[in-house]
Amino acid sequence: MKKSIKDLENIQGKRALIRVDINVPLDADKNVTDDTRIQAILPTVNFLKEKGAKIILMAHLGRPKGEANPEFTLAPVAKHLSKVLGEEVLFVSTPVGEGAEKELEALKDGQVALLENIRYYKAEEAKDDDMTFANELAKLGDFYVNDAFGAAHRNHTSTAKLAKVVKPAVSGLLMEKELRCLSQALDNPTRPFTAVVGGAKVSSKIGVLENLIDKVDNLIIGGGMAYTFVKANGGKIGNSICEDDQIETAKAIEAKAAAKGVKLVMATDVLVTDDFSGNGTNKFVAINEIPDGFEGVDAGMESRKAFADVLKSSKTILMNGPVGAFENPAFAEGTKAVLEAIVEATKNGATSVIGGGDSVSAAKKFCKAEDFTHVSTGGGASLEFIEGKVLPGVAALDDK
């Protein structure tokens, strides 16, 4: 377990240097169009405000590639955060050097500042062990907080190196919740434990599948990756997405599941189309009998019911990836059915964790975040965590 801000004492008047993930979407007029990530850091910000700490937020926006670019300025995010907090957030346009130290001198206890995009500096993403940039940033804070789970898989200066220089280095409340919910699901699940793994490619989910087979009772495999498994078993998949170089991997995963006594739940029928825009011929067929010229785009009716039955009888559920091309309303019903079954299971006492960018988008599209036990804020980070990888941004924090 890592230390969190709750473990700190006597921090009134101390400067909290906090890495947050507020990489939010902006419209053409630079207005924030979805502030989910901003809302997610409020518990940490408010906790530290109440304790009288001076709050200095570090974040990135987009990919400015190591140079100042007005297109990626965090100024509009500071403006939005001011509105949300109901008070002026001090925006520091130059995060390092004497200018920043001077500007931050005026910061009062409980006041919030936001530094300009940390990725304006090449040294933020540098792969080397040079600590010069970390030492510069370290001058701004008395202790370090990482609340950016969404960037915890990055070995960057503000997410990992800084924690080695500024002590104590602890997690924020969002980071703590992410680690607690994901760890609990993976390491101490109430059984039966079911994982839904979807998405387009087997290759991007090999680590996830391998790690989960050691932990789950049921594994539902959906989405585009299912067709590689179908082909591995001699089925006809028409024009469906398939990774021929992963056929042996699919066979190995099936064999490992059988050896471990894990129930693999695959679609038996599927919605196919001859036009991915959704405007062609769409019909249901058996998943191993997809005609040439057609591709599978969603779980079929039987499959939706089979998935739902397994989910509703589960006590711990982890979803990583949709089971169809849900971005198109014509192909969204399978993913929607899976999410609705998870919501029902949650209402009946199951623990449900939604992790991974596409699953989270689908969950937000068809349900409400509070319908689930936890909706992760980190796409790549939750994927790597579920794979069992060490996240540099977490490893660098102080142990309890």
PDB file of N, CA and C in Angstrom, residues 145-228:
ATOM      1  N   VAL A 145       2.324  15.130  -4.419  1.00  0.00           N
ATOM      2  CA  VAL A 145       1.121  14.306  -4.473  1.00  0.00           C
ATOM      3  C   VAL A 145       0.900  13.875  -5.926  1.00  0.00           C
ATOM      4  N   ASN A 146       0.688  12.581  -6.157  1.00  0.00           N
ATOM      5  CA  ASN A 146       0.314  12.134  -7.494  1.00  0.00           C
ATOM      6  C   ASN A 146      -1.156  11.736  -7.465  1.00  0.00           C
ATOM      7  N   ASP A 147      -1.980  12.499  -8.197  1.00  0.00           N
ATOM      8  CA  ASP A 147      -3.408  12.175  -8.299  1.00  0.00           C
ATOM      9  C   ASP A 147      -3.775  11.911  -9.756  1.00  0.00           C
ATOM     10  N   ALA A 148      -2.739  11.667 -10.576  1.00  0.00           N
ATOM     11  CA  ALA A 148      -2.962  11.492 -12.021  1.00  0.00           C
ATOM     12  C   ALA A 148      -2.850  10.023 -12.390  1.00  0.00           C
ATOM     13  N   PHE A 149      -3.859   9.232 -12.022  1.00  0.00           N
ATOM     14  CA  PHE A 149      -3.808   7.815 -12.364  1.00  0.00           C
ATOM     15  C   PHE A 149      -3.721   7.635 -13.877  1.00  0.00           C
ATOM     16  N   GLY A 150      -4.401   8.502 -14.623  1.00  0.00           N
ATOM     17  CA  GLY A 150      -4.409   8.408 -16.088  1.00  0.00           C
ATOM     18  C   GLY A 150      -3.031   8.541 -16.723  1.00  0.00           C
ATOM     19  N   ALA A 151      -2.066   9.090 -15.963  1.00  0.00           N
ATOM     20  CA  ALA A 151      -0.704   9.232 -16.489  1.00  0.00           C
ATOM     21  C   ALA A 151       0.296   8.420 -15.662  1.00  0.00           C
ATOM     22  N   ALA A 152      -0.208   7.540 -14.799  1.00  0.00           N
ATOM     23  CA  ALA A 152       0.676   6.809 -13.876  1.00  0.00           C
ATOM     24  C   ALA A 152       1.548   5.774 -14.573  1.00  0.00           C
ATOM     25  N   HIS A 153       1.170   5.405 -15.818  1.00  0.00           N
ATOM     26  CA  HIS A 153       1.986   4.426 -16.543  1.00  0.00           C
ATOM     27  C   HIS A 153       3.119   5.100 -17.311  1.00  0.00           C
ATOM     28  N   ARG A 154       3.214   6.432 -17.185  1.00  0.00           N
ATOM     29  CA  ARG A 154       4.284   7.177 -17.866  1.00  0.00           C
ATOM     30  C   ARG A 154       5.447   7.417 -16.898  1.00  0.00           C
ATOM     31  N   ASN A 155       6.646   7.128 -17.352  1.00  0.00           N
ATOM     32  CA  ASN A 155       7.823   7.395 -16.515  1.00  0.00           C
ATOM     33  C   ASN A 155       8.348   8.797 -16.832  1.00  0.00           C
ATOM     34  N   HIS A 156       7.512   9.809 -16.574  1.00  0.00           N
ATOM     35  CA  HIS A 156       7.875  11.192 -16.878  1.00  0.00           C
ATOM     36  C   HIS A 156       8.344  11.910 -15.619  1.00  0.00           C
ATOM     37  N   THR A 157       8.883  13.109 -15.803  1.00  0.00           N
ATOM     38  CA  THR A 157       9.407  13.843 -14.647  1.00  0.00           C
ATOM     39  C   THR A 157       8.307  14.118 -13.626  1.00  0.00           C
ATOM     40  N   SER A 158       7.173  14.676 -14.088  1.00  0.00           N
ATOM     41  CA  SER A 158       6.132  15.091 -13.142  1.00  0.00           C
ATOM     42  C   SER A 158       5.335  13.924 -12.581  1.00  0.00           C
ATOM     43  N   THR A 159       5.400  12.743 -13.233  1.00  0.00           N
ATOM     44  CA  THR A 159       4.618  11.593 -12.766  1.00  0.00           C
ATOM     45  C   THR A 159       5.443  10.611 -11.944  1.00  0.00           C
ATOM     46  N   ALA A 160       6.764  10.611 -12.103  1.00  0.00           N
ATOM     47  CA  ALA A 160       7.575   9.609 -11.410  1.00  0.00           C
ATOM     48  C   ALA A 160       8.878  10.179 -10.820  1.00  0.00           C
ATOM     49  N   LYS A 161       9.670  10.876 -11.646  1.00  0.00           N
ATOM     50  CA  LYS A 161      10.988  11.340 -11.161  1.00  0.00           C
ATOM     51  C   LYS A 161      10.871  12.304  -9.982  1.00  0.00           C
ATOM     52  N   LEU A 162       9.869  13.164 -10.040  1.00  0.00           N
ATOM     53  CA  LEU A 162       9.703  14.184  -9.004  1.00  0.00           C
ATOM     54  C   LEU A 162       9.484  13.568  -7.625  1.00  0.00           C
ATOM     55  N   ALA A 163       8.839  12.406  -7.607  1.00  0.00           N
ATOM     56  CA  ALA A 163       8.554  11.722  -6.339  1.00  0.00           C
ATOM     57  C   ALA A 163       9.825  11.252  -5.636  1.00  0.00           C
ATOM     58  N   LYS A 164      10.910  11.175  -6.411  1.00  0.00           N
ATOM     59  CA  LYS A 164      12.177  10.757  -5.807  1.00  0.00           C
ATOM     60  C   LYS A 164      12.903  11.939  -5.165  1.00  0.00           C
ATOM     61  N   VAL A 165      12.501  13.154  -5.564  1.00  0.00           N
ATOM     62  CA  VAL A 165      13.196  14.357  -5.094  1.00  0.00           C
ATOM     63  C   VAL A 165      12.414  15.062  -3.984  1.00  0.00           C
ATOM     64  N   VAL A 166      11.099  15.148  -4.149  1.00  0.00           N
ATOM     65  CA  VAL A 166      10.267  15.849  -3.163  1.00  0.00           C
ATOM     66  C   VAL A 166       9.658  14.815  -2.210  1.00  0.00           C
ATOM     67  N   LYS A 167       9.952  14.946  -0.928  1.00  0.00           N
ATOM     68  CA  LYS A 167       9.426  14.001   0.070  1.00  0.00           C
ATOM     69  C   LYS A 167       8.692  14.759   1.167  1.00  0.00           C
ATOM     70  N   PRO A 168       7.605  14.207   1.727  1.00  0.00           N
ATOM     71  CA  PRO A 168       7.004  12.944   1.338  1.00  0.00           C
ATOM     72  C   PRO A 168       6.372  12.981  -0.053  1.00  0.00           C
ATOM     73  N   ALA A 169       6.261  11.792  -0.666  1.00  0.00           N
ATOM     74  CA  ALA A 169       5.604  11.649  -1.974  1.00  0.00           C
ATOM     75  C   ALA A 169       4.442  10.680  -1.783  1.00  0.00           C
ATOM     76  N   VAL A 170       3.217  11.190  -1.930  1.00  0.00           N
ATOM     77  CA  VAL A 170       2.029  10.390  -1.574  1.00  0.00           C
ATOM     78  C   VAL A 170       0.989  10.428  -2.687  1.00  0.00           C
ATOM     79  N   SER A 171      -0.011   9.555  -2.571  1.00  0.00           N
ATOM     80  CA  SER A 171      -1.084   9.551  -3.568  1.00  0.00           C
ATOM     81  C   SER A 171      -2.190  10.500  -3.146  1.00  0.00           C
ATOM     82  N   GLY A 172      -2.905  11.033  -4.140  1.00  0.00           N
ATOM     83  CA  GLY A 172      -4.104  11.811  -3.864  1.00  0.00           C
ATOM     84  C   GLY A 172      -5.270  10.852  -3.673  1.00  0.00           C
ATOM     85  N   LEU A 173      -6.455  11.399  -3.416  1.00  0.00           N
ATOM     86  CA  LEU A 173      -7.615  10.547  -3.110  1.00  0.00           C
ATOM     87  C   LEU A 173      -8.124   9.796  -4.334  1.00  0.00           C
ATOM     88  N   LEU A 174      -7.993  10.400  -5.520  1.00  0.00           N
ATOM     89  CA  LEU A 174      -8.419   9.707  -6.747  1.00  0.00           C
ATOM     90  C   LEU A 174      -7.475   8.537  -7.030  1.00  0.00           C
ATOM     91  N   MET A 175      -6.181   8.791  -6.965  1.00  0.00           N
ATOM     92  CA  MET A 175      -5.192   7.731  -7.173  1.00  0.00           C
ATOM     93  C   MET A 175      -5.419   6.603  -6.177  1.00  0.00           C
ATOM     94  N   GLU A 176      -5.656   6.972  -4.916  1.00  0.00           N
ATOM     95  CA  GLU A 176      -5.876   5.970  -3.865  1.00  0.00           C
ATOM     96  C   GLU A 176      -7.106   5.116  -4.199  1.00  0.00           C
ATOM     97  N   LYS A 177      -8.181   5.774  -4.663  1.00  0.00           N
ATOM     98  CA  LYS A 177      -9.411   5.038  -4.992  1.00  0.00           C
ATOM     99  C   LYS A 177      -9.194   4.104  -6.193  1.00  0.00           C
ATOM    100  N   GLU A 178      -8.492   4.605  -7.211  1.00  0.00           N
ATOM    101  CA  GLU A 178      -8.200   3.781  -8.392  1.00  0.00           C
ATOM    102  C   GLU A 178      -7.448   2.517  -7.991  1.00  0.00           C
ATOM    103  N   LEU A 179      -6.399   2.697  -7.198  1.00  0.00           N
ATOM    104  CA  LEU A 179      -5.566   1.558  -6.802  1.00  0.00           C
ATOM    105  C   LEU A 179      -6.347   0.591  -5.925  1.00  0.00           C
ATOM    106  N   ARG A 180      -7.162   1.137  -5.019  1.00  0.00           N
ATOM    107  CA  ARG A 180      -7.942   0.291  -4.118  1.00  0.00           C
ATOM    108  C   ARG A 180      -8.959  -0.545  -4.897  1.00  0.00           C
ATOM    109  N   CYS A 181      -9.725   0.126  -5.791  1.00  0.00           N
ATOM    110  CA  CYS A 181     -10.785  -0.583  -6.525  1.00  0.00           C
ATOM    111  C   CYS A 181     -10.214  -1.624  -7.486  1.00  0.00           C
ATOM    112  N   LEU A 182      -9.173  -1.258  -8.230  1.00  0.00           N
ATOM    113  CA  LEU A 182      -8.592  -2.209  -9.177  1.00  0.00           C
ATOM    114  C   LEU A 182      -7.912  -3.366  -8.451  1.00  0.00           C
ATOM    115  N   SER A 183      -7.184  -3.044  -7.361  1.00  0.00           N
ATOM    116  CA  SER A 183      -6.484  -4.103  -6.612  1.00  0.00           C
ATOM    117  C   SER A 183      -7.474  -5.068  -5.992  1.00  0.00           C
ATOM    118  N   GLN A 184      -8.543  -4.504  -5.431  1.00  0.00           N
ATOM    119  CA  GLN A 184      -9.536  -5.346  -4.767  1.00  0.00           C
ATOM    120  C   GLN A 184     -10.180  -6.307  -5.766  1.00  0.00           C
ATOM    121  N   ALA A 185     -10.530  -5.774  -6.936  1.00  0.00           N
ATOM    122  CA  ALA A 185     -11.145  -6.629  -7.965  1.00  0.00           C
ATOM    123  C   ALA A 185     -10.183  -7.730  -8.393  1.00  0.00           C
ATOM    124  N   LEU A 186      -8.909  -7.382  -8.582  1.00  0.00           N
ATOM    125  CA  LEU A 186      -7.956  -8.354  -9.117  1.00  0.00           C
ATOM    126  C   LEU A 186      -7.408  -9.312  -8.060  1.00  0.00           C
ATOM    127  N   ASP A 187      -7.176  -8.806  -6.843  1.00  0.00           N
ATOM    128  CA  ASP A 187      -6.448  -9.608  -5.857  1.00  0.00           C
ATOM    129  C   ASP A 187      -7.321 -10.211  -4.767  1.00  0.00           C
ATOM    130  N   ASN A 188      -8.505  -9.615  -4.571  1.00  0.00           N
ATOM    131  CA  ASN A 188      -9.325 -10.113  -3.466  1.00  0.00           C
ATOM    132  C   ASN A 188     -10.806 -10.095  -3.856  1.00  0.00           C
ATOM    133  N   PRO A 189     -11.150 -10.714  -5.000  1.00  0.00           N
ATOM    134  CA  PRO A 189     -12.526 -10.599  -5.479  1.00  0.00           C
ATOM    135  C   PRO A 189     -13.500 -11.498  -4.723  1.00  0.00           C
ATOM    136  N   THR A 190     -14.732 -11.005  -4.569  1.00  0.00           N
ATOM    137  CA  THR A 190     -15.805 -11.885  -4.102  1.00  0.00           C
ATOM    138  C   THR A 190     -16.205 -12.695  -5.339  1.00  0.00           C
ATOM    139  N   ARG A 191     -16.355 -13.995  -5.183  1.00  0.00           N
ATOM    140  CA  ARG A 191     -16.618 -14.832  -6.357  1.00  0.00           C
ATOM    141  C   ARG A 191     -18.095 -15.170  -6.488  1.00  0.00           C
ATOM    142  N   PRO A 192     -18.540 -15.498  -7.721  1.00  0.00           N
ATOM    143  CA  PRO A 192     -17.755 -15.599  -8.957  1.00  0.00           C
ATOM    144  C   PRO A 192     -17.282 -14.238  -9.497  1.00  0.00           C
ATOM    145  N   PHE A 193     -16.053 -14.276 -10.057  1.00  0.00           N
ATOM    146  CA  PHE A 193     -15.406 -13.101 -10.643  1.00  0.00           C
ATOM    147  C   PHE A 193     -15.439 -13.253 -12.164  1.00  0.00           C
ATOM    148  N   THR A 194     -16.068 -12.288 -12.839  1.00  0.00           N
ATOM    149  CA  THR A 194     -16.167 -12.311 -14.300  1.00  0.00           C
ATOM    150  C   THR A 194     -15.473 -11.101 -14.904  1.00  0.00           C
ATOM    151  N   ALA A 195     -14.677 -11.331 -15.926  1.00  0.00           N
ATOM    152  CA  ALA A 195     -14.073 -10.227 -16.667  1.00  0.00           C
ATOM    153  C   ALA A 195     -14.633 -10.206 -18.084  1.00  0.00           C
ATOM    154  N   VAL A 196     -14.934  -9.010 -18.564  1.00  0.00           N
ATOM    155  CA  VAL A 196     -15.341  -8.819 -19.960  1.00  0.00           C
ATOM    156  C   VAL A 196     -14.153  -8.164 -20.652  1.00  0.00           C
ATOM    157  N   VAL A 197     -13.587  -8.845 -21.632  1.00  0.00           N
ATOM    158  CA  VAL A 197     -12.473  -8.263 -22.385  1.00  0.00           C
ATOM    159  C   VAL A 197     -12.900  -8.148 -23.828  1.00  0.00           C
ATOM    160  N   GLY A 198     -12.938  -6.901 -24.312  1.00  0.00           N
ATOM    161  CA  GLY A 198     -13.350  -6.662 -25.692  1.00  0.00           C
ATOM    162  C   GLY A 198     -12.345  -5.777 -26.392  1.00  0.00           C
ATOM    163  N   GLY A 199     -12.773  -5.175 -27.490  1.00  0.00           N
ATOM    164  CA  GLY A 199     -11.859  -4.352 -28.268  1.00  0.00           C
ATOM    165  C   GLY A 199     -11.511  -5.036 -29.568  1.00  0.00           C
ATOM    166  N   ALA A 200     -10.766  -4.332 -30.397  1.00  0.00           N
ATOM    167  CA  ALA A 200     -10.536  -4.801 -31.763  1.00  0.00           C
ATOM    168  C   ALA A 200      -9.481  -5.903 -31.856  1.00  0.00           C
ATOM    169  N   LYS A 201      -8.401  -5.785 -31.047  1.00  0.00           N
ATOM    170  CA  LYS A 201      -7.253  -6.655 -31.307  1.00  0.00           C
ATOM    171  C   LYS A 201      -6.847  -7.534 -30.139  1.00  0.00           C
ATOM    172  N   VAL A 202      -6.550  -8.791 -30.446  1.00  0.00           N
ATOM    173  CA  VAL A 202      -6.006  -9.717 -29.445  1.00  0.00           C
ATOM    174  C   VAL A 202      -4.618  -9.217 -29.012  1.00  0.00           C
ATOM    175  N   SER A 203      -3.846  -8.726 -29.984  1.00  0.00           N
ATOM    176  CA  SER A 203      -2.452  -8.350 -29.703  1.00  0.00           C
ATOM    177  C   SER A 203      -2.353  -7.284 -28.609  1.00  0.00           C
ATOM    178  N   SER A 204      -3.343  -6.361 -28.549  1.00  0.00           N
ATOM    179  CA  SER A 204      -3.272  -5.301 -27.539  1.00  0.00           C
ATOM    180  C   SER A 204      -3.761  -5.785 -26.176  1.00  0.00           C
ATOM    181  N   LYS A 205      -4.366  -6.986 -26.139  1.00  0.00           N
ATOM    182  CA  LYS A 205      -4.938  -7.466 -24.876  1.00  0.00           C
ATOM    183  C   LYS A 205      -4.325  -8.792 -24.390  1.00  0.00           C
ATOM    184  N   ILE A 206      -3.217  -9.234 -25.029  1.00  0.00           N
ATOM    185  CA  ILE A 206      -2.621 -10.519 -24.626  1.00  0.00           C
ATOM    186  C   ILE A 206      -2.283 -10.515 -23.136  1.00  0.00           C
ATOM    187  N   GLY A 207      -1.591  -9.452 -22.695  1.00  0.00           N
ATOM    188  CA  GLY A 207      -1.179  -9.358 -21.288  1.00  0.00           C
ATOM    189  C   GLY A 207      -2.369  -9.390 -20.345  1.00  0.00           C
ATOM    190  N   VAL A 208      -3.448  -8.689 -20.746  1.00  0.00           N
ATOM    191  CA  VAL A 208      -4.664  -8.637 -19.935  1.00  0.00           C
ATOM    192  C   VAL A 208      -5.277 -10.030 -19.815  1.00  0.00           C
ATOM    193  N   LEU A 209      -5.427 -10.712 -20.964  1.00  0.00           N
ATOM    194  CA  LEU A 209      -6.028 -12.052 -20.972  1.00  0.00           C
ATOM    195  C   LEU A 209      -5.200 -13.035 -20.154  1.00  0.00           C
ATOM    196  N   GLU A 210      -3.878 -13.001 -20.356  1.00  0.00           N
ATOM    197  CA  GLU A 210      -2.967 -13.912 -19.637  1.00  0.00           C
ATOM    198  C   GLU A 210      -3.090 -13.722 -18.119  1.00  0.00           C
ATOM    199  N   ASN A 211      -3.092 -12.449 -17.700  1.00  0.00           N
ATOM    200  CA  ASN A 211      -3.129 -12.163 -16.265  1.00  0.00           C
ATOM    201  C   ASN A 211      -4.491 -12.514 -15.661  1.00  0.00           C
ATOM    202  N   LEU A 212      -5.561 -12.228 -16.409  1.00  0.00           N
ATOM    203  CA  LEU A 212      -6.903 -12.466 -15.877  1.00  0.00           C
ATOM    204  C   LEU A 212      -7.239 -13.959 -15.745  1.00  0.00           C
ATOM    205  N   ILE A 213      -6.713 -14.772 -16.650  1.00  0.00           N
ATOM    206  CA  ILE A 213      -7.017 -16.214 -16.582  1.00  0.00           C
ATOM    207  C   ILE A 213      -6.562 -16.803 -15.243  1.00  0.00           C
ATOM    208  N   ASP A 214      -5.532 -16.196 -14.652  1.00  0.00           N
ATOM    209  CA  ASP A 214      -5.066 -16.683 -13.339  1.00  0.00           C
ATOM    210  C   ASP A 214      -5.979 -16.246 -12.192  1.00  0.00           C
ATOM    211  N   LYS A 215      -6.939 -15.347 -12.483  1.00  0.00           N
ATOM    212  CA  LYS A 215      -7.697 -14.730 -11.393  1.00  0.00           C
ATOM    213  C   LYS A 215      -9.208 -14.924 -11.474  1.00  0.00           C
ATOM    214  N   VAL A 216      -9.759 -15.059 -12.704  1.00  0.00           N
ATOM    215  CA  VAL A 216     -11.221 -15.035 -12.861  1.00  0.00           C
ATOM    216  C   VAL A 216     -11.848 -16.431 -12.871  1.00  0.00           C
ATOM    217  N   ASP A 217     -13.181 -16.442 -12.717  1.00  0.00           N
ATOM    218  CA  ASP A 217     -13.962 -17.674 -12.878  1.00  0.00           C
ATOM    219  C   ASP A 217     -14.539 -17.747 -14.290  1.00  0.00           C
ATOM    220  N   ASN A 218     -14.946 -16.565 -14.811  1.00  0.00           N
ATOM    221  CA  ASN A 218     -15.521 -16.486 -16.166  1.00  0.00           C
ATOM    222  C   ASN A 218     -14.824 -15.393 -16.953  1.00  0.00           C
ATOM    223  N   LEU A 219     -14.552 -15.661 -18.218  1.00  0.00           N
ATOM    224  CA  LEU A 219     -13.942 -14.663 -19.084  1.00  0.00           C
ATOM    225  C   LEU A 219     -14.797 -14.524 -20.340  1.00  0.00           C
ATOM    226  N   ILE A 220     -15.427 -13.360 -20.473  1.00  0.00           N
ATOM    227  CA  ILE A 220     -16.239 -13.073 -21.669  1.00  0.00           C
ATOM    228  C   ILE A 220     -15.338 -12.367 -22.676  1.00  0.00           C
ATOM    229  N   ILE A 221     -15.195 -12.958 -23.853  1.00  0.00           N
ATOM    230  CA  ILE A 221     -14.373 -12.337 -24.899  1.00  0.00           C
ATOM    231  C   ILE A 221     -15.295 -11.837 -25.993  1.00  0.00           C
ATOM    232  N   GLY A 222     -15.245 -10.537 -26.255  1.00  0.00           N
ATOM    233  CA  GLY A 222     -16.130  -9.938 -27.254  1.00  0.00           C
ATOM    234  C   GLY A 222     -15.395  -8.957 -28.142  1.00  0.00           C
ATOM    235  N   GLY A 223     -16.146  -8.268 -28.995  1.00  0.00           N
ATOM    236  CA  GLY A 223     -15.527  -7.277 -29.875  1.00  0.00           C
ATOM    237  C   GLY A 223     -14.773  -7.923 -31.016  1.00  0.00           C
ATOM    238  N   GLY A 224     -14.007  -7.113 -31.720  1.00  0.00           N
ATOM    239  CA  GLY A 224     -13.282  -7.573 -32.907  1.00  0.00           C
ATOM    240  C   GLY A 224     -12.313  -8.705 -32.636  1.00  0.00           C
ATOM    241  N   MET A 225     -11.763  -8.750 -31.412  1.00  0.00           N
ATOM    242  CA  MET A 225     -10.765  -9.778 -31.106  1.00  0.00           C
ATOM    243  C   MET A 225     -11.356 -11.187 -31.131  1.00  0.00           C
ATOM    244  N   ALA A 226     -12.680 -11.304 -30.970  1.00  0.00           N
ATOM    245  CA  ALA A 226     -13.322 -12.626 -30.945  1.00  0.00           C
ATOM    246  C   ALA A 226     -13.129 -13.387 -32.260  1.00  0.00           C
ATOM    247  N   TYR A 227     -13.003 -12.645 -33.386  1.00  0.00           N
ATOM    248  CA  TYR A 227     -12.945 -13.321 -34.693  1.00  0.00           C
ATOM    249  C   TYR A 227     -11.627 -14.073 -34.898  1.00  0.00           C
ATOM    250  N   THR A 228     -10.577 -13.627 -34.211  1.00  0.00           N
ATOM    251  CA  THR A 228      -9.317 -14.365 -34.263  1.00  0.00           C
ATOM    252  C   THR A 228      -9.495 -15.729 -33.595  1.00  0.00           C
TER     253      THR A 228
END
